Tab-separated table of C-alpha atoms and ligand atoms in Angstrom:
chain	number	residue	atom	x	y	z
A	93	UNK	CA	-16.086	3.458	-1.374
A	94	UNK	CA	-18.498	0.921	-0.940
A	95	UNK	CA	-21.605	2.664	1.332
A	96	UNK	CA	-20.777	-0.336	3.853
A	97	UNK	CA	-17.284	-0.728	3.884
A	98	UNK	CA	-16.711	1.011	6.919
A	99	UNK	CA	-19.006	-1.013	8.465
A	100	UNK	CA	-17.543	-4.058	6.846
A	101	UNK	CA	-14.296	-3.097	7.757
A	102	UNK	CA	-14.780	-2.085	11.009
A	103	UNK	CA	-13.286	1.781	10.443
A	104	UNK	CA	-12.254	3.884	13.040
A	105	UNK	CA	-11.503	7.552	12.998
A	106	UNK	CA	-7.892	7.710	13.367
A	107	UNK	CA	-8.231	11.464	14.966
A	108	UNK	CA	-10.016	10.312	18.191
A	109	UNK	CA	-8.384	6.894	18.151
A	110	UNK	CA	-6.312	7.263	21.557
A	111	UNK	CA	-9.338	8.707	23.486
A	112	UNK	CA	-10.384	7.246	26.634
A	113	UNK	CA	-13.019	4.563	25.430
A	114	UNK	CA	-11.455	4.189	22.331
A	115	UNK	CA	-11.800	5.256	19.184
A	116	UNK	CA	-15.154	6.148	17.450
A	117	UNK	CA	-16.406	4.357	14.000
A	118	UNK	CA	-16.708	5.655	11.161
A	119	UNK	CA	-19.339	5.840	8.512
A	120	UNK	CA	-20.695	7.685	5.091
A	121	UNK	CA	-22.208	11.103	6.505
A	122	UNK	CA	-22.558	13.095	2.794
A	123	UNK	CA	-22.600	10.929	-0.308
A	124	UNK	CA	-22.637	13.540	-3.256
A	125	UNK	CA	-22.027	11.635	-5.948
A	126	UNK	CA	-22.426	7.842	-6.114
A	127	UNK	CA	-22.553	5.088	-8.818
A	128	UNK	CA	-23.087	1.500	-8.520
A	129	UNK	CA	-19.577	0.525	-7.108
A	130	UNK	CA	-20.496	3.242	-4.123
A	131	UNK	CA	-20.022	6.954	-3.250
A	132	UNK	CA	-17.554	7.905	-5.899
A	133	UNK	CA	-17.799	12.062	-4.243
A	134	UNK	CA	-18.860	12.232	-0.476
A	135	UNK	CA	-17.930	12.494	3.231
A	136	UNK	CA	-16.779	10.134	5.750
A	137	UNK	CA	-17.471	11.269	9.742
A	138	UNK	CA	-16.633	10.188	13.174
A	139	UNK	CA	-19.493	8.806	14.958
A	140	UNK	CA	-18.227	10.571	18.016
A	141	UNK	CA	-20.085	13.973	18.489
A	142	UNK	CA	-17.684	15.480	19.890
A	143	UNK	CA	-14.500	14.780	17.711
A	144	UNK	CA	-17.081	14.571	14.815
A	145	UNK	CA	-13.933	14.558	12.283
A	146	UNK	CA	-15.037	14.579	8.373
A	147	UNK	CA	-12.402	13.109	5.880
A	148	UNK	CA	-13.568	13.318	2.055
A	149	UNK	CA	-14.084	10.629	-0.895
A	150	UNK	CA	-12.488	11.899	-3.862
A	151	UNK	CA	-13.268	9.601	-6.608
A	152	UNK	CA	-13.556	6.927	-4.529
A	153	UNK	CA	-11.459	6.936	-2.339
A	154	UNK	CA	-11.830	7.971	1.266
A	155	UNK	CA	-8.900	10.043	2.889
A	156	UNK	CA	-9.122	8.923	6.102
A	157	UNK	CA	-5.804	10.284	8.368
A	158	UNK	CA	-5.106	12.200	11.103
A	159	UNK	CA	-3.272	14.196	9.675
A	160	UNK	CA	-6.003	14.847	6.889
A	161	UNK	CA	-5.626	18.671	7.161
A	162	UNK	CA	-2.046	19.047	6.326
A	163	UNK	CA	-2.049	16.247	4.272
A	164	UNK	CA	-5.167	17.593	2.015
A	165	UNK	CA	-3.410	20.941	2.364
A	166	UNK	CA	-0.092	19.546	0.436
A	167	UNK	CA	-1.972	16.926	-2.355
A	168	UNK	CA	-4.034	19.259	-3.411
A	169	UNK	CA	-2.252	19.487	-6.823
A	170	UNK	CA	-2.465	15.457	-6.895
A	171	UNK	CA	-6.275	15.707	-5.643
A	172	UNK	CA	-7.063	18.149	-8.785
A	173	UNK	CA	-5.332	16.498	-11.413
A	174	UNK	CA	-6.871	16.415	-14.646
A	175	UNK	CA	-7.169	12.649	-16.538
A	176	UNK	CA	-9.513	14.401	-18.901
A	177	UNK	CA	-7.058	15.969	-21.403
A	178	UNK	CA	-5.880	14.468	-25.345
A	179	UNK	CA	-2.157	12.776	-24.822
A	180	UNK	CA	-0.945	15.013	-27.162
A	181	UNK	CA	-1.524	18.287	-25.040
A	182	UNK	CA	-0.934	15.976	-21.708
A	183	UNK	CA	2.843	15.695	-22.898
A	184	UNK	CA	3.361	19.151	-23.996
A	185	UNK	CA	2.190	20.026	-20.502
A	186	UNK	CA	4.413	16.930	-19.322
A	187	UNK	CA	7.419	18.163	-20.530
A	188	UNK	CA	7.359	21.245	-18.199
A	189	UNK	CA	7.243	19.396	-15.223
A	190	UNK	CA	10.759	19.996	-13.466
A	191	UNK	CA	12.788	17.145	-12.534
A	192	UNK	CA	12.842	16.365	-8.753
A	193	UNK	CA	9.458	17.859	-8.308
A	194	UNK	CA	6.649	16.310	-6.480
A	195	UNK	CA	4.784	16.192	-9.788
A	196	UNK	CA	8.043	14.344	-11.234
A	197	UNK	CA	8.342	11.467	-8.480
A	198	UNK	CA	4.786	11.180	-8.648
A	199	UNK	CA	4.996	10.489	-12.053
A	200	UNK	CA	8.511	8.170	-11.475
A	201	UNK	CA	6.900	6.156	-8.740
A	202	UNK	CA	3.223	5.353	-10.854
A	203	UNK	CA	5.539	4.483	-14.154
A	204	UNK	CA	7.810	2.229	-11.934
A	205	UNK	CA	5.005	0.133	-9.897
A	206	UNK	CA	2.293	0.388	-12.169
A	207	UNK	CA	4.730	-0.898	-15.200
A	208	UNK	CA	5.213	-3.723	-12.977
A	209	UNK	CA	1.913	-4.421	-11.956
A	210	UNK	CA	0.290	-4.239	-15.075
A	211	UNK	CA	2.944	-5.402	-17.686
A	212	UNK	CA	2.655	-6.140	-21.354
A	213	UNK	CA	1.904	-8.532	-22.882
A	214	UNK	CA	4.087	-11.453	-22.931
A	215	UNK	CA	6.091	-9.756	-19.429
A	216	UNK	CA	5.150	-11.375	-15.965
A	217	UNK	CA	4.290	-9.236	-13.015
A	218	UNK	CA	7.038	-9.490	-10.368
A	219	UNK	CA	5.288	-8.375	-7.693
A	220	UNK	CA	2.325	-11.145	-8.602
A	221	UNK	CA	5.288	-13.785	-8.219
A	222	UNK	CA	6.288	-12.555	-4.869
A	223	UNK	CA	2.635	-12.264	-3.905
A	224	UNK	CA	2.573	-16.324	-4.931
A	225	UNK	CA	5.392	-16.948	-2.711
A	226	UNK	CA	4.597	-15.643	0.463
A	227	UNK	CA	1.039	-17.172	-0.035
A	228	UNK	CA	2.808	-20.077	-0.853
A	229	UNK	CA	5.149	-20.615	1.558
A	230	UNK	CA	2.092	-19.388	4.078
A	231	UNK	CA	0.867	-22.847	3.814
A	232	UNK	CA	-2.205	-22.429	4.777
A	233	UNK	CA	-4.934	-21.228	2.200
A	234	UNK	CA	-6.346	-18.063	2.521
A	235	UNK	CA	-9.701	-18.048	4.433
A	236	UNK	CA	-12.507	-17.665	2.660
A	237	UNK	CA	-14.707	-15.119	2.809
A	238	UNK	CA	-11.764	-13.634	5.578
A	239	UNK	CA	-11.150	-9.803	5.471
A	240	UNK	CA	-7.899	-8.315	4.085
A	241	UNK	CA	-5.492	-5.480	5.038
A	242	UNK	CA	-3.024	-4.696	2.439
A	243	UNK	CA	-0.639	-2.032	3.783
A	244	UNK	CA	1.105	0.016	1.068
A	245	UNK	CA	-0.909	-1.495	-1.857
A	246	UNK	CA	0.729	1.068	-4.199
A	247	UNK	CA	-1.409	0.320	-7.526
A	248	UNK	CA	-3.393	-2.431	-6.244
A	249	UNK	CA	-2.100	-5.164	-8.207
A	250	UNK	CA	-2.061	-7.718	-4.917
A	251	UNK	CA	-5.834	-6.598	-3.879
A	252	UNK	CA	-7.164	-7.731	-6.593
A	253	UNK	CA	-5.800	-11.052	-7.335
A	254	UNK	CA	-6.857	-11.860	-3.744
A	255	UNK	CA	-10.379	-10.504	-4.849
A	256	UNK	CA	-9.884	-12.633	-7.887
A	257	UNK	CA	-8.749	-15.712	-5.965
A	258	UNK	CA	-11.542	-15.813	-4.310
A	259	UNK	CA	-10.926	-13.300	-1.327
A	260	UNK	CA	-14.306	-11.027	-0.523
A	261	UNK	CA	-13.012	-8.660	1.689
A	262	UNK	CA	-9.944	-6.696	0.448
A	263	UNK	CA	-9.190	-3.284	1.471
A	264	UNK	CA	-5.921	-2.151	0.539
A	265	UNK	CA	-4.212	1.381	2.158
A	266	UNK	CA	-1.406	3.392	0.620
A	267	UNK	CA	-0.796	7.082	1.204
A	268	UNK	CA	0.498	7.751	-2.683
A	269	UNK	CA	-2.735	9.601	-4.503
A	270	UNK	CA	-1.025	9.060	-8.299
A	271	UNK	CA	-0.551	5.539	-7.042
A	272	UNK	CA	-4.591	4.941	-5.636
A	273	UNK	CA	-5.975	6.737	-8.617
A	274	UNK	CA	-3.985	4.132	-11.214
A	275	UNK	CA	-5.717	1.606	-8.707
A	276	UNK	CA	-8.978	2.738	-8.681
A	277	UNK	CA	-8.955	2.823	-12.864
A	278	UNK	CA	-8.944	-0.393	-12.158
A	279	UNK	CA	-11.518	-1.271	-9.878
A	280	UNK	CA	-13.981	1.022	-11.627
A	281	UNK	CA	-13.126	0.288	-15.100
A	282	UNK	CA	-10.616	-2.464	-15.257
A	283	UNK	CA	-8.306	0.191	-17.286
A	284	UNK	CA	-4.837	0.636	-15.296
A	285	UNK	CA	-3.625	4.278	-16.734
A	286	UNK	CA	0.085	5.913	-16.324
A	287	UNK	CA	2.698	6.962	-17.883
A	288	UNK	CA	5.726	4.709	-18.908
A	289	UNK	CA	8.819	6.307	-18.193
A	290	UNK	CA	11.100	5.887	-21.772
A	291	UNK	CA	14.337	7.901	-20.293
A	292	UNK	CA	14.963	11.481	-18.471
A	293	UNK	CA	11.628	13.175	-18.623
A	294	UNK	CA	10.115	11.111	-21.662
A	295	UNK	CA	6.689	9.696	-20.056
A	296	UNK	CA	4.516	7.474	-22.563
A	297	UNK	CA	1.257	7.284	-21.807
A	298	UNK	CA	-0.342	3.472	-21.865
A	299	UNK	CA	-3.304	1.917	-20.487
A	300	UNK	CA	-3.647	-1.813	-20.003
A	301	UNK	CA	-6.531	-3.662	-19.383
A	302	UNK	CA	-6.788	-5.378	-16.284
A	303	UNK	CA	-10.670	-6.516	-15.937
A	304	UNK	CA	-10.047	-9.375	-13.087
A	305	UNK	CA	-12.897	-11.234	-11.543
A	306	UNK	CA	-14.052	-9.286	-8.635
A	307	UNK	CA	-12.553	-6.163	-8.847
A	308	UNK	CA	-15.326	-3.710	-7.793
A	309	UNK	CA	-15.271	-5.337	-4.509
A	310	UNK	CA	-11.633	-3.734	-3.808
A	311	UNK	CA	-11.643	-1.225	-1.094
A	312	UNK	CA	-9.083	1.158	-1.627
A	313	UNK	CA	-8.199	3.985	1.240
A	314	UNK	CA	-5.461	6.839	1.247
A	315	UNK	CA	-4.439	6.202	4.821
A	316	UNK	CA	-1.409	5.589	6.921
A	317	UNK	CA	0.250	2.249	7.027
A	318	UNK	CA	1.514	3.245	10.505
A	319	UNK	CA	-1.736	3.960	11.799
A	320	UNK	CA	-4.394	2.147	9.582
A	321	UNK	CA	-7.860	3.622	10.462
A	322	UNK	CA	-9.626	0.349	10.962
A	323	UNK	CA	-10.156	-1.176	15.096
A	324	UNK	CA	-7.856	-3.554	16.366
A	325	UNK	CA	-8.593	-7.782	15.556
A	326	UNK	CA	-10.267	-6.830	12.572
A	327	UNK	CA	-7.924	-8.410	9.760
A	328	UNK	CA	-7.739	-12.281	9.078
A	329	UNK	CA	-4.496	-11.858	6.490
A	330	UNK	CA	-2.590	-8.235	6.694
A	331	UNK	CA	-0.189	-8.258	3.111
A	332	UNK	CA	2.857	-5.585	3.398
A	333	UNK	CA	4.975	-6.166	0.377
A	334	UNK	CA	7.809	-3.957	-0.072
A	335	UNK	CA	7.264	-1.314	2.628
A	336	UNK	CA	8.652	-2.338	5.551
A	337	UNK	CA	11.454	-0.185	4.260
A	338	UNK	CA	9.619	2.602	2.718
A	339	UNK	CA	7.886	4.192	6.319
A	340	UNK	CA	9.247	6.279	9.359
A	341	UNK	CA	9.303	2.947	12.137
A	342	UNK	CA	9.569	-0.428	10.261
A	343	UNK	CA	8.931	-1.441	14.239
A	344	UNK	CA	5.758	0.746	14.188
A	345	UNK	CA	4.213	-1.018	10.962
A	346	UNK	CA	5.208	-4.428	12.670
A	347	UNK	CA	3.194	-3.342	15.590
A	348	UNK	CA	0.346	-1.977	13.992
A	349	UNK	CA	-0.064	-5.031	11.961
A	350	UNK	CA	-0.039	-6.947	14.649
A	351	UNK	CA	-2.873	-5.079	16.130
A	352	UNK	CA	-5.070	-5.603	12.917
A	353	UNK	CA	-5.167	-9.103	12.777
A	354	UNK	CA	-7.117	-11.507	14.809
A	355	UNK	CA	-5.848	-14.271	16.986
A	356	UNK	CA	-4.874	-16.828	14.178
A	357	UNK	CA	-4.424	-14.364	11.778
A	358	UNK	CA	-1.354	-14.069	9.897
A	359	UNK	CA	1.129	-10.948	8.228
A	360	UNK	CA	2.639	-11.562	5.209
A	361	UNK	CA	4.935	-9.696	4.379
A	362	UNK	CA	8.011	-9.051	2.143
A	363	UNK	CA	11.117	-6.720	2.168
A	364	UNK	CA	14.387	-6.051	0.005
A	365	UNK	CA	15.470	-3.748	3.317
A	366	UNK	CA	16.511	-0.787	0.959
A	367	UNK	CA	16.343	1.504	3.661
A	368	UNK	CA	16.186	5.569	2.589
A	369	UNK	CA	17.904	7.887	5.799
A	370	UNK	CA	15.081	10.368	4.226
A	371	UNK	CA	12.253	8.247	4.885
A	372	UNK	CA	13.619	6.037	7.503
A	373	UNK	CA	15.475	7.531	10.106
A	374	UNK	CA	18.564	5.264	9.968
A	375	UNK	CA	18.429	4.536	14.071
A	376	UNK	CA	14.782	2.582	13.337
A	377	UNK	CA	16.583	0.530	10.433
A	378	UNK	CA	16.590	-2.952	11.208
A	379	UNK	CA	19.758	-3.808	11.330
A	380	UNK	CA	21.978	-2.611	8.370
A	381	UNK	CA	24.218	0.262	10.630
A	382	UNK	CA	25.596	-1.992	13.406
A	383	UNK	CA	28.194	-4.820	12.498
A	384	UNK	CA	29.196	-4.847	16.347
A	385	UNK	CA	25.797	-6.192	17.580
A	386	UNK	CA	24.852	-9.522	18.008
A	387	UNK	CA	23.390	-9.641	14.838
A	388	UNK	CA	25.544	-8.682	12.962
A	389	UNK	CA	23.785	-5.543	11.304
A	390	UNK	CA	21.610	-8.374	9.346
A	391	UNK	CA	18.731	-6.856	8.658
A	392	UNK	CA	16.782	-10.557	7.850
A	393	UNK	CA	18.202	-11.558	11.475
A	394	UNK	CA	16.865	-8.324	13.257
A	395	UNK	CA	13.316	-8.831	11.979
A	396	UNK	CA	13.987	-12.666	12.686
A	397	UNK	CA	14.039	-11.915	16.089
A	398	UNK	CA	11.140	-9.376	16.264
A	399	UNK	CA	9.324	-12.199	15.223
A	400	UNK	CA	10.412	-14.859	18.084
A	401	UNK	CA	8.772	-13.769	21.685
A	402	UNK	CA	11.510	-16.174	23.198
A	403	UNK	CA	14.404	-13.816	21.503
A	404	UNK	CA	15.895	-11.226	24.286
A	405	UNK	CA	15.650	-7.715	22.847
A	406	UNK	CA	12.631	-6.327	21.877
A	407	UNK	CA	9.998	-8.284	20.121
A	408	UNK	CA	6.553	-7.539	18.377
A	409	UNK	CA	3.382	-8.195	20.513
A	410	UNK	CA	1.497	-10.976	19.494
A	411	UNK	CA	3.354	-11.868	16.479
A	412	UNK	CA	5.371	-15.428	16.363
A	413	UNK	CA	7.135	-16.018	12.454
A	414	UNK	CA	6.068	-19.438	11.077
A	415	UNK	CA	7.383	-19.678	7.669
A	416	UNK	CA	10.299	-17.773	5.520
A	417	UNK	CA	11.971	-17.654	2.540
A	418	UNK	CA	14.929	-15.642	1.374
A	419	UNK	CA	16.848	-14.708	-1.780
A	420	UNK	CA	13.948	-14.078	-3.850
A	421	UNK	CA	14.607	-12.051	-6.844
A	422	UNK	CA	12.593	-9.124	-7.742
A	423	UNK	CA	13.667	-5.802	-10.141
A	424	UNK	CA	11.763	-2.931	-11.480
A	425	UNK	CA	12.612	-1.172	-14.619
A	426	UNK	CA	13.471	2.523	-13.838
A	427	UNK	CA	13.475	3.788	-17.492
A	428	UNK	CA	14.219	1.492	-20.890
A	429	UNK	CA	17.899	1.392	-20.491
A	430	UNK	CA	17.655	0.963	-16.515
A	431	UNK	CA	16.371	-1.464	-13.967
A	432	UNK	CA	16.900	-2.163	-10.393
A	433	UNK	CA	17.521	-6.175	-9.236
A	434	UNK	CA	16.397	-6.482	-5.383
A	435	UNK	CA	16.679	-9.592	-2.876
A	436	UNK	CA	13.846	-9.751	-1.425
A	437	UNK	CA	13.434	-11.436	2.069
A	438	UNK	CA	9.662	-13.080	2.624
A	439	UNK	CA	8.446	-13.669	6.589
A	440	UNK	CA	4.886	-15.037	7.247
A	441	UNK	CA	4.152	-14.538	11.080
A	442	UNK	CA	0.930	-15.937	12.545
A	443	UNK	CA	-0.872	-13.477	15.708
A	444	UNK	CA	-0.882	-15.657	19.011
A	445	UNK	CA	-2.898	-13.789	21.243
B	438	SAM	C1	7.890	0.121	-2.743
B	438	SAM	S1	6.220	0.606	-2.962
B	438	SAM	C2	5.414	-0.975	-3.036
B	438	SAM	C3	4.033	-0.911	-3.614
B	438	SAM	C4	3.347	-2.268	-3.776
B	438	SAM	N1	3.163	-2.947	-2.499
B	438	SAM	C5	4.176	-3.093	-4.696
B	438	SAM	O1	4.990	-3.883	-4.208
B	438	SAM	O2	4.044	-2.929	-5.909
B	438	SAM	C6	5.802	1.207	-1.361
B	438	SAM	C7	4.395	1.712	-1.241
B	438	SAM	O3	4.141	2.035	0.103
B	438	SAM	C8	3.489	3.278	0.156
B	438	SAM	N2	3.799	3.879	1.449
B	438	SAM	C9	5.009	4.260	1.903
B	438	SAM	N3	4.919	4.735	3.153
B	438	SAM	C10	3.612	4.679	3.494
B	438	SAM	C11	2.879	5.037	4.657
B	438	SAM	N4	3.496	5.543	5.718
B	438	SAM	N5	1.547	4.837	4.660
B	438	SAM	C12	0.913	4.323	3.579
B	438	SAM	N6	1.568	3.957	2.459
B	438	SAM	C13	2.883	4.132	2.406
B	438	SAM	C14	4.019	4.051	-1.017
B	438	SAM	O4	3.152	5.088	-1.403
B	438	SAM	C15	4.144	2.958	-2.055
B	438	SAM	O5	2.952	2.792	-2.784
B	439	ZN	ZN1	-13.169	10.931	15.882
């Protein structure tokens, strides 16, 4: 973490955010180990004496939830990892991870969005093209020198080509710890390291370079997309590709993004509405359960709507949809003999108020 970036940024604590008075800022109270891109090993604490909450920088990367206790309490295996060790002991270890594990999808999840992120040569990044279509059909070029919110930035692919396209200000949140440390290879070294799932438990391990213009300036956060530690108007652009569908209250993110942006601002965001009953309780899916209501159960129709404050029904605060485009294709490869093909729906909405 860069030593201003919560200044920058305008962080909040997220533990004493519903206080009367509002919530308290946040800023670098113990830096134990820093380098030139920041405190790589330190402490980030409320400026409120009497909530005085302390979330830590583990290489990097502040851990700044609410729910940092329990959630430090249950990544502690992820937090301790070893990178340190020769591939050829790192897969005889591998191979006794069991399947279905948290090690296992953590391993799954990196391989699938960090294959697709930082391809081979000669393969194109899908989720670069779909980044190039929402800014496209956006219309309106980025701002420069505007600040960035990327919710659920998964490997960071999307922060920094904004970074590299010119955008200063990028912070990018995601609450996957395999997933932020791929990203922060990356930033720090422009090396993106995981391992390539081949079939059932075969993991190769690869690294690709990826040393884009700008990188270092990439803020990158372990914190919730539902509740994104950072005070309200802050954001000129918030980015939420392919997550919509992957948290608790798709309605919750809408609203929250909403809050982060600025009048003028605008979300961009894009969504193949795979809901999971696990992660998404199916009564918040939007759409997709009800053929019997006026929408048909169409899940592009349903956020339509959220996204029009003339529409009856509930609607998002502040947020009016200006541009769209659907049927865009988008697949990730699950294993060498297995890949998933997605439609993904893209929605730009601009904040009004
Ligand atoms: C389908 S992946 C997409 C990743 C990246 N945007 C991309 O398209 O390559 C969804 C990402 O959202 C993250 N995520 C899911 N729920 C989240 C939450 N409640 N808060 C923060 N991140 C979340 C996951 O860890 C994962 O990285
Ligand atoms: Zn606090």
């Amino acid at each position: 973490v860069n030593a201003d970036a919560p200044e920058q940024f305008h962080a909040v604590c997220p533990i004493c955010r519903d206080r009367p008075g509002g919530p308290a800022s946040l800023g670098v109270a113990d830096d134990f180990a820093s380098d030139p891109s920041g405190v790589r090993h330190g402490v980030l604490r409320c400026a409120d004496p009497g909530c005085a909450a302390e979330f830590p920088v583990v290489d990097g990367l502040p851990i700044v939830r609410a729910d940092a206790r329990d959630f430090l309490a249950a990544a502690q295996g992820a937090l301790r990892r070893r990178a340190d060790l020769p591939d050829a002991l790192e897969r005889v270890l591998a191979d006794t991870i069991d399947p279905g594990t948290r090690e296992d999808l953590d391993r799954y999840y990196l391989s699938v969005y960090a294959r697709d992120a930082y391809p081979g040569e000669g393969e194109t990044s899908g989720i670069v093209a779909l980044l190039d279509e929402v800014l496209t059909i956006s219309g309106a070029p980025l701002v420069p020198g505007g600040a960035v919110l990327e919710l659920g930035c998964g490997v960071g692919r999307a922060c920094f080509e904004l970074a590299a396209r010119g955008q200063i200000r990028v912070v990018g949140i995601d609450a996957n710890l395999p997933m932020l440390r791929c990203a922060a290879g990356v930033r720090d070294e422009g090396v993106a390291r995981f391992g390539v799932r081949r079939a059932g438990v075969l993991y190769e391990p690869v690294e690709r370079a990826h040393d884009s213009v700008g990188r270092e300036r990439v803020e990158l956060w372990c914190a919730e997309a539902l509740d994104p530690p950072f005070a309200e108007g802050s954001f000129d652009t918030v980015l939420a590709l392919n997550v919509l569908d992957c948290v608790a209250s798709p309605v919750k993110l809408l609203q929250r993004a909403s809050a982060m942006l600025r009048p003028g601002g605008r979300l961009m965001l894009t969504t193949p509405y795979d809901w999971t009953a696990g992660v998404t309780p199916m009564e918040a899916w939007l759409g997709g359960h009800s053929p019997r209501s006026d929408l048909a159960g169409d899940p592009a129709s349903v956020l339509r709507d959220l996204l029009d404050p003339d529409a009856p029904g509930q609607t998002i605060d502040g947020l009016r949809q200006t541009a769209e485009k659907d049927r865009l294709p988008w697949s990730t490869r699950l294993h060498d003999r297995a890949r998933l093909e997605y439609t993904v729906h893209a929605i730009v909405a601009e904040k009004t108020e």
